[in-house]
Short mmCIF file of C-alpha atoms in Angstrom, two decimals:
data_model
loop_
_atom_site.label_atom_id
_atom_site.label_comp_id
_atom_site.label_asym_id
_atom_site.label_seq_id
_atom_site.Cartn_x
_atom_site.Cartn_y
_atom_site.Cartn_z
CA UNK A 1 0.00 0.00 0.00
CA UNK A 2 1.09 3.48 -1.19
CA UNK A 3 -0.32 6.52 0.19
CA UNK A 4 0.63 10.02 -1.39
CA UNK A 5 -0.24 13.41 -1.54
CA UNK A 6 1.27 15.78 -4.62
CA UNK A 7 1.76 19.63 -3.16
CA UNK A 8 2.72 22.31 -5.54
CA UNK A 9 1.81 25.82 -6.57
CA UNK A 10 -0.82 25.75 -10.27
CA UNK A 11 1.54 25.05 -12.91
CA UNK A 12 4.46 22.82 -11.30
CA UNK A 13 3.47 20.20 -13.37
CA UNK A 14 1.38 17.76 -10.80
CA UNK A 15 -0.40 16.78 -13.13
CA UNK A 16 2.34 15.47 -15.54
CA UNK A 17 4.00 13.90 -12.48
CA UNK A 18 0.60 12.00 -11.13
CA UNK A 19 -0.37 10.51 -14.17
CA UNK A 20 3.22 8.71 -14.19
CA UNK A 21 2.92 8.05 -10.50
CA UNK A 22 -0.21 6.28 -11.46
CA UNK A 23 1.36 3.57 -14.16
CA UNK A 24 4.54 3.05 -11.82
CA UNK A 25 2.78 2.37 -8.59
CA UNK A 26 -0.55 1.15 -9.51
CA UNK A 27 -2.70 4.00 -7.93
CA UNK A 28 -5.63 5.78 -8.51
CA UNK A 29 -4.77 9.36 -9.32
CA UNK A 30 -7.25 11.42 -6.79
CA UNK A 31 -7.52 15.17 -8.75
CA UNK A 32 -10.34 17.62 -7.06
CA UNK A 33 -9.51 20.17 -9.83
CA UNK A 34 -10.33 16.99 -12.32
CA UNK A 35 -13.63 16.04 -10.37
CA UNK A 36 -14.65 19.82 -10.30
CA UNK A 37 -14.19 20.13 -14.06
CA UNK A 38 -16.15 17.19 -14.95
CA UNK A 39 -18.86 18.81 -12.92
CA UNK A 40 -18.50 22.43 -14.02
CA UNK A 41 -18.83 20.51 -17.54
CA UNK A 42 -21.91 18.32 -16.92
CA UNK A 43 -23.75 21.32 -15.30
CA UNK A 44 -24.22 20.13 -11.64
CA UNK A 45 -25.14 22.11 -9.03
CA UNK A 46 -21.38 21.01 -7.75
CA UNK A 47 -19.98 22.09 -10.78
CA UNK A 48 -22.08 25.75 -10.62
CA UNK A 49 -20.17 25.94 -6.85
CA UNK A 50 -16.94 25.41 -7.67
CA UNK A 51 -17.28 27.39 -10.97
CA UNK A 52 -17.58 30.96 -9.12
CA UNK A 53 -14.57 30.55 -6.73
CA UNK A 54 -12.21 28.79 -9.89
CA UNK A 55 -12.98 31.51 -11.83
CA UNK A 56 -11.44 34.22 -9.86
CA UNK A 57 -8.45 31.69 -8.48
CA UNK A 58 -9.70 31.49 -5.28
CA UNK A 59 -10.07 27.58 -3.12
CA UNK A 60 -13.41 26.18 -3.30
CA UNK A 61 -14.56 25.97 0.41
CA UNK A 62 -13.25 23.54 2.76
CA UNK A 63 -16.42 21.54 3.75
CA UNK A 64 -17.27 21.06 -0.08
CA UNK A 65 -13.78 20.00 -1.25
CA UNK A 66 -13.55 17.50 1.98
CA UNK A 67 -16.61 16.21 1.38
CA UNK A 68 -16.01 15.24 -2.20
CA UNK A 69 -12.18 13.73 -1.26
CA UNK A 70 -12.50 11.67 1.78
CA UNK A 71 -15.63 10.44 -0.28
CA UNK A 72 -13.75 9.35 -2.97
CA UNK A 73 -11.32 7.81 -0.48
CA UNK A 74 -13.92 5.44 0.46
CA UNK A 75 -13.94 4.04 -2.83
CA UNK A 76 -12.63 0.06 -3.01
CA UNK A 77 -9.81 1.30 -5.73
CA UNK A 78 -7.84 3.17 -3.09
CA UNK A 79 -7.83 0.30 -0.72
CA UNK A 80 -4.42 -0.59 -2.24
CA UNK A 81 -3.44 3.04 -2.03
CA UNK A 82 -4.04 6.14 -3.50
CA UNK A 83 -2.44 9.70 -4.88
CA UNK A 84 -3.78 12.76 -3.92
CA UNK A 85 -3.45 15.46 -6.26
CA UNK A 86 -4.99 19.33 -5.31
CA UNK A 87 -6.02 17.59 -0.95
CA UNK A 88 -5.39 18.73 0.80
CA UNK A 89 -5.12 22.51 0.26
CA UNK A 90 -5.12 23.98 3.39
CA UNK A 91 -4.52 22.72 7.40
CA UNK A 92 -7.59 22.42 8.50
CA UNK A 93 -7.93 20.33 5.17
CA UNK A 94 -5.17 18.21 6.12
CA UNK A 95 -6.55 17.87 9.83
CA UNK A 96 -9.43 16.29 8.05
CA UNK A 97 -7.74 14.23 6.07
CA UNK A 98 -5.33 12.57 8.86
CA UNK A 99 -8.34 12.18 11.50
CA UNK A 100 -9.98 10.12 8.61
CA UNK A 101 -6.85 8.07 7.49
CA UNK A 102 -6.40 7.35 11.36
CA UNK A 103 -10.24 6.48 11.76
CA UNK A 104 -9.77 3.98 8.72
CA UNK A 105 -6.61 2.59 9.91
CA UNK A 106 -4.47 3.96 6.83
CA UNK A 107 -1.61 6.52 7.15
CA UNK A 108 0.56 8.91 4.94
CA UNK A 109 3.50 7.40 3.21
CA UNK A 110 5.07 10.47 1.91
CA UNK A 111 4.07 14.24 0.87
CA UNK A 112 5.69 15.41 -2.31
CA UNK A 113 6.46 19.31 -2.15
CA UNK A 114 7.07 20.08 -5.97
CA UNK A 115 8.82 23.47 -5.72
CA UNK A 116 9.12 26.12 -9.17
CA UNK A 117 9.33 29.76 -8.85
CA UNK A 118 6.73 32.24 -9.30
CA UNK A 119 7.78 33.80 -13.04
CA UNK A 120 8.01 30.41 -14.70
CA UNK A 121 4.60 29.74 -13.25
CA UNK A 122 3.25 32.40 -14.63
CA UNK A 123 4.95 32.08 -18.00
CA UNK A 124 3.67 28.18 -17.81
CA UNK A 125 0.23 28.61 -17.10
CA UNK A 126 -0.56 31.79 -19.00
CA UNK A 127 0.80 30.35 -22.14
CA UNK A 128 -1.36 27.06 -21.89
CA UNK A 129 -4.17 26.00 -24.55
CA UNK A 130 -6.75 23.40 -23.80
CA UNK A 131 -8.31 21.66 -26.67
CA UNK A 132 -12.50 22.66 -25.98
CA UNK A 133 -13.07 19.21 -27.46
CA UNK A 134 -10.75 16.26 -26.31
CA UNK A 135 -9.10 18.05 -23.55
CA UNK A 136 -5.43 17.56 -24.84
CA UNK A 137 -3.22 20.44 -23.52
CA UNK A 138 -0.68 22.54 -25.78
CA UNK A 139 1.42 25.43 -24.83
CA UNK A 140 1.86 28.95 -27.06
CA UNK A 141 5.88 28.36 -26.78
CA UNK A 142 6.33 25.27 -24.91
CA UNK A 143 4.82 22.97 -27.18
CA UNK A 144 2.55 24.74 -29.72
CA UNK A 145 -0.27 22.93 -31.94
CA UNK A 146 0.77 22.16 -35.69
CA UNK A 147 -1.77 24.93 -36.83
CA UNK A 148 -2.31 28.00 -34.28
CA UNK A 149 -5.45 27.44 -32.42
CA UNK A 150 -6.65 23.69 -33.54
CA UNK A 151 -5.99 20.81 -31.72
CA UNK A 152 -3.29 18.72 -33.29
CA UNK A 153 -5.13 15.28 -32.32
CA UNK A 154 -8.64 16.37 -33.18
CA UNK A 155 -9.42 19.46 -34.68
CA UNK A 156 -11.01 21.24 -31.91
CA UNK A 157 -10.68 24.44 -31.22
CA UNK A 158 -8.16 25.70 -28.74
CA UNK A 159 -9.12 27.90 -25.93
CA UNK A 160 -7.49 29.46 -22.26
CA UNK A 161 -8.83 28.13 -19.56
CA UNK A 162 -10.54 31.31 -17.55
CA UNK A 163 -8.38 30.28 -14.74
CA UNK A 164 -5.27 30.62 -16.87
CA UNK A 165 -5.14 34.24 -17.43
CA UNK A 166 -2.10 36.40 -16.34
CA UNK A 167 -4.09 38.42 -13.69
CA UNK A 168 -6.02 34.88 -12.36
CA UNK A 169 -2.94 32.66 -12.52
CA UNK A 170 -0.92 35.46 -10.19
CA UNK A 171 -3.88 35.43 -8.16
CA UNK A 172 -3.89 31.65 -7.90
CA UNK A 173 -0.15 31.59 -6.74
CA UNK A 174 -0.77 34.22 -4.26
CA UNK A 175 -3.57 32.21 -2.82
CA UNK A 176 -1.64 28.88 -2.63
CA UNK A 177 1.15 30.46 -0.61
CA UNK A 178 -1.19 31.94 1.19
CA UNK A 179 -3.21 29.10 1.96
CA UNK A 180 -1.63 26.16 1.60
CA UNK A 181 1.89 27.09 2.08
CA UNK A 182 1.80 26.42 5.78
CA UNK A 183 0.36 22.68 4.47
CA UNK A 184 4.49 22.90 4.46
CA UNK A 185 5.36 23.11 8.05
CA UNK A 186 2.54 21.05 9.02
CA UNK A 187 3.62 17.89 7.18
CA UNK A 188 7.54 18.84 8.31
CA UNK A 189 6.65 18.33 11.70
CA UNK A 190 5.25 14.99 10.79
CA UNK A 191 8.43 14.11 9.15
CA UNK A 192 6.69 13.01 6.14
CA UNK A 193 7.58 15.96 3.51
CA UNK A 194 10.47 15.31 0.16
CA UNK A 195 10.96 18.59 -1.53
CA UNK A 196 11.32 18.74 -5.17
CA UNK A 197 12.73 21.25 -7.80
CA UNK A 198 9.67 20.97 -10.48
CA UNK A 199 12.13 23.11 -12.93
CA UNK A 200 14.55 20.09 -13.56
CA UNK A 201 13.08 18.66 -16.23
CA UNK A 202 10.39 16.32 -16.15
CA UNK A 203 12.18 12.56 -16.66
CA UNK A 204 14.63 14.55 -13.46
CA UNK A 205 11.66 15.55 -11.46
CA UNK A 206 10.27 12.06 -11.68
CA UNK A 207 13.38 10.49 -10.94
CA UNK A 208 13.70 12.28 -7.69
CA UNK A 209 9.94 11.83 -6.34
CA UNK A 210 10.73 8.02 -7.06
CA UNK A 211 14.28 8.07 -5.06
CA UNK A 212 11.95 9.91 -2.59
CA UNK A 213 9.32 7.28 -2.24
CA UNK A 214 11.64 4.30 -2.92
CA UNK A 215 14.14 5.81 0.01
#
């Protein structure tokens, strides 16, 4: 059994790292920001919620997002583990979290702190184009689409996320290290935290989460 939580500012590449995390280990892959998209897409009243505080950058409110994770926690594919991707977000959060794991006789293998600084955030998330159709993700310089705008493995059109404009994406950062920066000390003093540089590369980054875990 495997239990692991992925920390990191928008844009350190979570994501990226998780869904490799997943084929390694064996894991579910846990995302709220995935579950609240698939709401905010279907239309539930959820989805609505969320919407209004993703929008502007902001954390969608404790009780909701705690609700929705230990939830999925209960489900019979984390038995073997799981990987927690955007929960817990803030202490209280985290509180939650560890009463729950304690309650269901489960605890926290390791926290990975993915660390990249604030400009290449910025520069990574501002610049990023989601397909409105399949979802496949391009980026204006990183990795552009064959034909500006369309979605090189569909055709769909490609659009910027509302929460990946310049002015929300600062927002965003100033709101994680706000908020879940102190997520930080709390899992230090449980001796439980690896920090990571996210701006190695990825093939580095994963290398060192797995020395982490593997330690």
């Amino acid at each position: 059994m495997l239990n692991l939580i992925l920390l990191g500012p928008p844009g350190a590449g979570k994501g990226t790292q998780a869904v490799k995390l997943k084929e390694k280990y064996s894991i579910p892959h846990i995302s709220t920001g995935d579950i609240f998209r698939k709401n905010i897409k279907e239309g539930t009243e959820l989805g609505i919620k969320a919407k209004m505080y993703m929008d502007k950058g902001e954390l969608v409110p404790d009780d909701v997002v705690i609700g929705i994770a230990l939830s999925r926690l209960c489900e019979s594919d984390c038995e073997g583990g799981f990987l927690l991707d955007g929960f817990p977000r803030t202490v209280h959060q985290a509180e939650e979290l560890s009463a729950f794991l304690a309650d269901s006789g489960r605890a926290l293998d390791l926290v990975l702190d993915i660390n990249v600084d604030k400009d290449e955030l910025v520069r990574r998330l501002s610049g990023r184009r989601v397909c409105k159709l399949c979802g496949a993700t391009f980026h204006v310089t990183g990795m552009p689409p064959q034909k500006d705008g369309i979605c090189d493995k569909c055709g769909g059109e490609l659009l910027q996320r509302a929460d990946d404009s310049e002015e929300t994406v600062t927002n965003r950062i100033e709101v994680y290290n706000r908020q879940t920066m102190p997520l930080v000390d709390y899992y230090e003093k449980m001796g439980v935290i690896a920090h990571i540089d996210g701006a190695a590369g990825l093939e580095n980054v994963f290398s060192e989460i797995t020395k982490s875990i593997e330690a």
